[in-house]
Amino acid sequence: MADYKIKKNNNHGGKEFASSFHFIGKVKQIKEKDKNTDSWEDVPFFKFEDEGKKKVIHFIIETALSNELKVKLTGKEKPFAYPYSRKHKNSTKVAWAERFAKEKYPDDSYHLIDPEWDRIDKIKEIVQTDAWVEVKGKYTPYEFTTEDGQTIKGVSRTISFVNPILDGKVIIDGKAQDIKVDNKVVNYVCDFKSPDFIEVNKYSMQVGINTTYQDSESGNTTIKGVVLTNGIERSEPKDVELIVYQTEATEGKKSLADAFSSLNTYDFIEVTGQDNNRATFAYVDVEEVILSSDPFADVDDTQRVIRQERVTNGDKKGLEVTGYVANSLMRELLTEEEFKKSVAATNNSPFDTTDPFAKSAGVTDPFSQTSNNDNDPFA
């Protein structure tokens, strides 16, 4: 089996799991309920918080008819910026106020990767109601306890890039490029109702398995997973939940839901799928009242076309697993200690001022493990 890489923290050596998403769709404003009028109001795409010390851009991207996903990016000024050099495979530290002064860089091979604070200024020029855009980013699991002691868990979609879509092409640095999903060109149509429309809605996520549960009636498998995130003294585990819907497998093969149901606590795997927050629809016949005076009342039913209408019959929410990355399954990779949550505050905030280059920066050591195919439910 080829080596499978898991990022390790440079300071404490803990595993850190990666995730990414790729959406294309139409921009909509987020709506919030006004406390005084109890009516729903549109929220501006961009705002300052903390007396101007923090920038926020957030919006909804509709990836398909009624599939509305909220994405967000928050930025704050920091003490330092870190231009990166591909030539040297390293970063350098410069004062925040001097981040655009290239004469402060060691040489011309160093380039500034836009900090969130600067990136938001570029994104807000692209984002407007009904614009079609591409959004790429990562998931940030969160947990917090309410005043009444209830623990709320979920994942937020943190923006990395936003690019305009024009005539079925993505515009990057002013140039029109083909839209690709899994390295395949997609003929994208900016019309949800077109028969040629293809939804671009894909994510990948590295997860540790806590528990799996397969429903005896539906055959669907629910995954209670753990994502190891960046922490100051150790990697911090955050809970995520995913769903694998039962589908009919080809003869002699196992369904994906059945395979995932056999995973055990401390196993590791990278999953792929789509992000759902959508209404689901069905088509029903429109009832017709045929009068006896109707000249077609006695015409054979096989020659009558009955109209149908679309109705909402429910919703579909959450991270749906539709596949997995080959060779990523590793049995008992994680430990009980890695699953324990520490009392110390985690370092997930994009506003953290800790210097990530305090120790020697460089390529993190890959973590790999040989898999036993006899114990592989996906074999």
Short mmCIF file of C-alpha atoms in Angstrom, two decimals, residues 11-261:
data_model
loop_
_atom_site.label_atom_id
_atom_site.label_comp_id
_atom_site.label_asym_id
_atom_site.label_seq_id
_atom_site.Cartn_x
_atom_site.Cartn_y
_atom_site.Cartn_z
CA ASN A 11 5.63 21.69 17.95
CA HIS A 12 4.06 18.78 19.81
CA GLY A 13 3.90 16.09 17.11
CA GLY A 14 0.13 15.51 17.36
CA LYS A 15 -1.88 14.38 14.35
CA GLU A 16 -3.99 17.04 12.63
CA PHE A 17 -6.78 16.00 10.28
CA ALA A 18 -7.48 17.79 7.02
CA SER A 19 -10.73 18.62 5.28
CA SER A 20 -11.76 20.56 2.20
CA PHE A 21 -14.87 21.53 0.29
CA HIS A 22 -15.60 22.73 -3.23
CA PHE A 23 -18.93 24.40 -4.00
CA ILE A 24 -20.30 26.28 -7.00
CA GLY A 25 -23.61 28.05 -6.94
CA LYS A 26 -25.63 31.22 -6.53
CA VAL A 27 -25.02 33.76 -3.77
CA LYS A 28 -27.82 34.63 -1.36
CA GLN A 29 -27.90 36.77 1.75
CA ILE A 30 -28.22 35.18 5.18
CA LYS A 31 -31.47 36.01 6.95
CA GLU A 32 -31.79 36.61 10.68
CA LYS A 33 -34.87 37.27 12.77
CA ASP A 34 -35.24 40.83 14.05
CA LYS A 35 -35.70 40.73 17.84
CA ASN A 36 -38.06 43.69 17.81
CA THR A 37 -40.29 42.97 14.82
CA ASP A 38 -39.93 39.15 14.75
CA SER A 39 -39.53 39.39 10.97
CA TRP A 40 -36.69 37.93 8.92
CA GLU A 41 -34.18 40.47 7.63
CA ASP A 42 -31.30 40.18 5.16
CA VAL A 43 -27.87 40.35 6.79
CA PRO A 44 -25.13 42.37 5.00
CA PHE A 45 -22.43 40.24 3.39
CA PHE A 46 -19.63 42.19 5.09
CA LYS A 47 -19.31 43.74 8.55
CA PHE A 48 -16.79 44.92 11.12
CA GLU A 49 -16.89 43.57 14.66
CA ASP A 50 -15.00 44.28 17.90
CA GLU A 51 -14.89 48.02 17.23
CA GLY A 52 -13.34 47.55 13.81
CA LYS A 53 -10.70 45.05 14.92
CA LYS A 54 -12.37 42.13 13.19
CA LYS A 55 -13.68 41.69 9.63
CA VAL A 56 -16.39 39.17 8.75
CA ILE A 57 -17.79 38.09 5.39
CA HIS A 58 -20.54 35.50 5.29
CA PHE A 59 -23.19 34.42 2.82
CA ILE A 60 -25.21 31.51 1.54
CA ILE A 61 -24.18 29.60 -1.57
CA GLU A 62 -27.03 27.68 -3.18
CA THR A 63 -25.39 24.70 -4.89
CA ALA A 64 -28.63 23.24 -6.25
CA LEU A 65 -32.29 24.14 -6.04
CA SER A 66 -32.93 24.77 -2.31
CA ASN A 67 -29.56 23.41 -1.11
CA GLU A 68 -28.35 26.41 0.87
CA LEU A 69 -24.96 26.29 2.61
CA LYS A 70 -23.67 29.07 4.85
CA VAL A 71 -19.98 29.94 4.42
CA LYS A 72 -17.90 32.40 6.41
CA LEU A 73 -14.47 33.96 6.80
CA THR A 74 -13.27 36.03 9.73
CA GLY A 75 -10.06 38.02 9.84
CA LYS A 76 -8.09 40.10 12.30
CA GLU A 77 -4.86 42.02 12.12
CA LYS A 78 -1.92 40.06 13.54
CA PRO A 79 1.57 40.90 14.82
CA PHE A 80 3.28 39.16 11.90
CA ALA A 81 2.77 37.87 8.36
CA TYR A 82 4.57 34.92 6.79
CA PRO A 83 5.59 35.16 3.11
CA TYR A 84 6.35 31.71 1.67
CA SER A 85 8.99 30.51 -0.78
CA ARG A 86 8.39 27.41 -2.90
CA LYS A 87 12.05 27.52 -3.87
CA HIS A 88 13.22 27.26 -0.27
CA LYS A 89 10.12 25.38 0.97
CA ASN A 90 10.03 27.69 3.94
CA SER A 91 8.40 30.84 5.31
CA THR A 92 9.85 34.01 6.73
CA LYS A 93 8.39 36.29 9.38
CA VAL A 94 7.81 39.99 8.74
CA ALA A 95 6.06 42.67 10.79
CA TRP A 96 2.38 42.98 9.94
CA ALA A 97 2.72 46.61 8.80
CA GLU A 98 5.55 45.59 6.45
CA ARG A 99 3.86 42.58 4.88
CA PHE A 100 3.59 44.27 1.46
CA ALA A 101 7.17 45.60 1.54
CA LYS A 102 8.92 43.02 -0.65
CA GLU A 103 12.31 44.58 0.10
CA LYS A 104 11.88 43.14 3.59
CA TYR A 105 11.74 39.60 2.20
CA PRO A 106 14.93 37.48 2.06
CA ASP A 107 14.73 37.27 -1.77
CA ASP A 108 12.33 37.48 -4.71
CA SER A 109 11.17 33.88 -4.33
CA TYR A 110 9.05 34.78 -1.28
CA HIS A 111 5.41 35.68 -1.81
CA LEU A 112 2.72 36.73 0.64
CA ILE A 113 -0.21 34.37 0.98
CA ASP A 114 -3.09 36.72 1.69
CA PRO A 115 -3.98 36.75 5.39
CA GLU A 116 -7.71 36.51 6.11
CA TRP A 117 -7.82 40.26 6.85
CA ASP A 118 -6.67 41.11 3.30
CA ARG A 119 -8.45 38.23 1.60
CA ILE A 120 -11.83 39.44 2.85
CA ASP A 121 -11.34 42.76 1.02
CA LYS A 122 -10.98 40.87 -2.26
CA ILE A 123 -13.88 38.52 -1.61
CA LYS A 124 -16.34 41.32 -0.79
CA GLU A 125 -15.78 42.74 -4.29
CA ILE A 126 -16.98 39.45 -5.80
CA VAL A 127 -19.86 38.51 -3.53
CA GLN A 128 -23.22 40.02 -4.42
CA THR A 129 -26.79 38.75 -4.52
CA ASP A 130 -27.48 36.27 -7.37
CA ALA A 131 -23.82 36.17 -8.43
CA TRP A 132 -22.55 32.72 -9.41
CA VAL A 133 -19.32 31.85 -7.62
CA GLU A 134 -16.92 29.05 -6.77
CA VAL A 135 -16.09 28.66 -3.08
CA LYS A 136 -13.28 26.51 -1.72
CA GLY A 137 -12.43 26.08 1.93
CA LYS A 138 -12.26 23.77 4.91
CA TYR A 139 -14.50 22.60 7.73
CA THR A 140 -13.95 23.87 11.26
CA PRO A 141 -15.65 21.67 13.89
CA TYR A 142 -16.94 23.56 16.90
CA GLU A 143 -18.39 22.83 20.32
CA PHE A 144 -19.79 25.21 22.90
CA THR A 145 -21.96 25.05 25.99
CA THR A 146 -25.01 27.27 26.33
CA GLU A 147 -26.01 29.07 29.51
CA ASP A 148 -28.43 26.28 30.36
CA GLY A 149 -25.66 23.68 30.09
CA GLN A 150 -26.54 22.29 26.64
CA THR A 151 -23.59 21.33 24.46
CA ILE A 152 -23.92 22.43 20.83
CA LYS A 153 -21.75 20.70 18.22
CA GLY A 154 -21.37 21.25 14.51
CA VAL A 155 -19.05 22.28 11.70
CA SER A 156 -18.62 25.70 10.14
CA ARG A 157 -17.54 26.15 6.52
CA THR A 158 -14.47 28.40 6.52
CA ILE A 159 -13.74 30.12 3.20
CA SER A 160 -10.30 29.91 1.63
CA PHE A 161 -11.08 31.27 -1.86
CA VAL A 162 -14.00 32.75 -3.79
CA ASN A 163 -13.88 33.05 -7.58
CA PRO A 164 -16.52 34.36 -10.02
CA ILE A 165 -18.27 32.03 -12.47
CA LEU A 166 -18.93 33.44 -15.94
CA ASP A 167 -20.38 31.53 -18.90
CA GLY A 168 -19.64 28.18 -17.28
CA LYS A 169 -16.00 29.06 -16.54
CA VAL A 170 -14.25 30.00 -13.30
CA ILE A 171 -12.39 33.32 -13.39
CA ILE A 172 -9.04 33.12 -11.58
CA ASP A 173 -6.72 36.12 -11.65
CA GLY A 174 -8.78 37.55 -14.50
CA LYS A 175 -8.46 34.43 -16.68
CA ALA A 176 -11.32 32.06 -17.60
CA GLN A 177 -10.52 28.45 -16.74
CA ASP A 178 -12.37 25.14 -17.00
CA ILE A 179 -14.28 24.01 -13.94
CA LYS A 180 -12.86 20.73 -12.66
CA VAL A 181 -14.13 18.21 -10.12
CA ASP A 182 -11.84 15.26 -9.35
CA ASN A 183 -9.57 16.54 -12.14
CA LYS A 184 -12.38 16.14 -14.67
CA VAL A 185 -13.78 19.08 -16.62
CA VAL A 186 -17.41 19.84 -15.78
CA ASN A 187 -19.74 21.45 -18.31
CA TYR A 188 -21.31 23.82 -15.79
CA VAL A 189 -24.65 25.48 -16.51
CA CYS A 190 -25.75 28.41 -14.34
CA ASP A 191 -29.39 27.34 -14.27
CA PHE A 192 -30.73 25.00 -11.59
CA LYS A 193 -33.75 24.09 -13.72
CA SER A 194 -31.79 23.20 -16.83
CA PRO A 195 -31.71 19.48 -17.72
CA ASP A 196 -27.97 19.93 -18.26
CA PHE A 197 -27.31 21.32 -14.78
CA ILE A 198 -24.63 19.46 -12.78
CA GLU A 199 -24.26 20.20 -9.07
CA VAL A 200 -20.72 20.95 -7.89
CA ASN A 201 -20.79 20.11 -4.19
CA LYS A 202 -17.98 17.95 -2.86
CA TYR A 203 -16.03 17.60 0.34
CA SER A 204 -13.33 15.36 1.78
CA MET A 205 -12.58 14.84 5.46
CA GLN A 206 -10.15 12.79 7.50
CA VAL A 207 -11.96 11.28 10.48
CA GLY A 208 -11.34 8.95 13.36
CA ILE A 209 -14.16 6.54 14.13
CA ASN A 210 -15.85 6.75 17.50
CA THR A 211 -18.96 4.66 16.81
CA THR A 212 -21.08 3.60 13.87
CA TYR A 213 -24.75 2.68 13.90
CA GLN A 214 -26.66 1.03 11.07
CA ASP A 215 -30.44 1.38 11.08
CA SER A 216 -32.06 -2.04 10.76
CA GLU A 217 -34.90 -0.75 8.57
CA SER A 218 -33.29 1.77 6.23
CA GLY A 219 -29.80 0.28 6.21
CA ASN A 220 -28.35 3.79 6.57
CA THR A 221 -25.18 4.06 8.65
CA THR A 222 -24.54 6.97 11.01
CA ILE A 223 -20.90 7.71 11.79
CA LYS A 224 -19.93 9.41 15.03
CA GLY A 225 -16.47 10.62 14.18
CA VAL A 226 -13.63 12.65 15.65
CA VAL A 227 -11.48 15.25 13.92
CA LEU A 228 -8.10 16.06 15.48
CA THR A 229 -7.58 19.83 15.26
CA ASN A 230 -4.69 22.19 15.95
CA GLY A 231 -4.07 22.80 19.66
CA ILE A 232 -1.35 24.66 21.55
CA GLU A 233 -0.09 21.75 23.66
CA ARG A 234 -1.77 18.80 21.93
CA SER A 235 -4.16 18.03 19.09
CA GLU A 236 -7.74 18.61 20.17
CA PRO A 237 -10.51 16.13 19.24
CA LYS A 238 -13.76 17.62 17.91
CA ASP A 239 -16.89 15.57 17.22
CA VAL A 240 -18.48 15.29 13.79
CA GLU A 241 -21.43 13.27 12.54
CA LEU A 242 -21.78 11.85 9.04
CA ILE A 243 -24.39 9.72 7.28
CA VAL A 244 -23.97 6.95 4.69
CA TYR A 245 -27.24 6.21 2.89
CA GLN A 246 -27.93 2.63 1.92
CA THR A 247 -27.76 1.94 -1.81
CA GLU A 248 -28.04 -1.25 -3.78
CA ALA A 249 -24.66 -2.83 -4.42
CA THR A 250 -23.69 -4.65 -7.57
CA GLU A 251 -23.70 -8.44 -7.40
CA GLY A 252 -20.86 -9.80 -5.32
CA LYS A 253 -20.03 -6.39 -3.84
CA LYS A 254 -20.72 -4.78 -0.47
CA SER A 255 -22.61 -1.51 -0.14
CA LEU A 256 -20.79 1.53 1.23
CA ALA A 257 -23.19 1.76 4.19
CA ASP A 258 -22.50 -1.88 5.12
CA ALA A 259 -18.73 -1.36 4.88
CA PHE A 260 -18.76 1.70 7.13
CA SER A 261 -20.96 -0.07 9.67
#
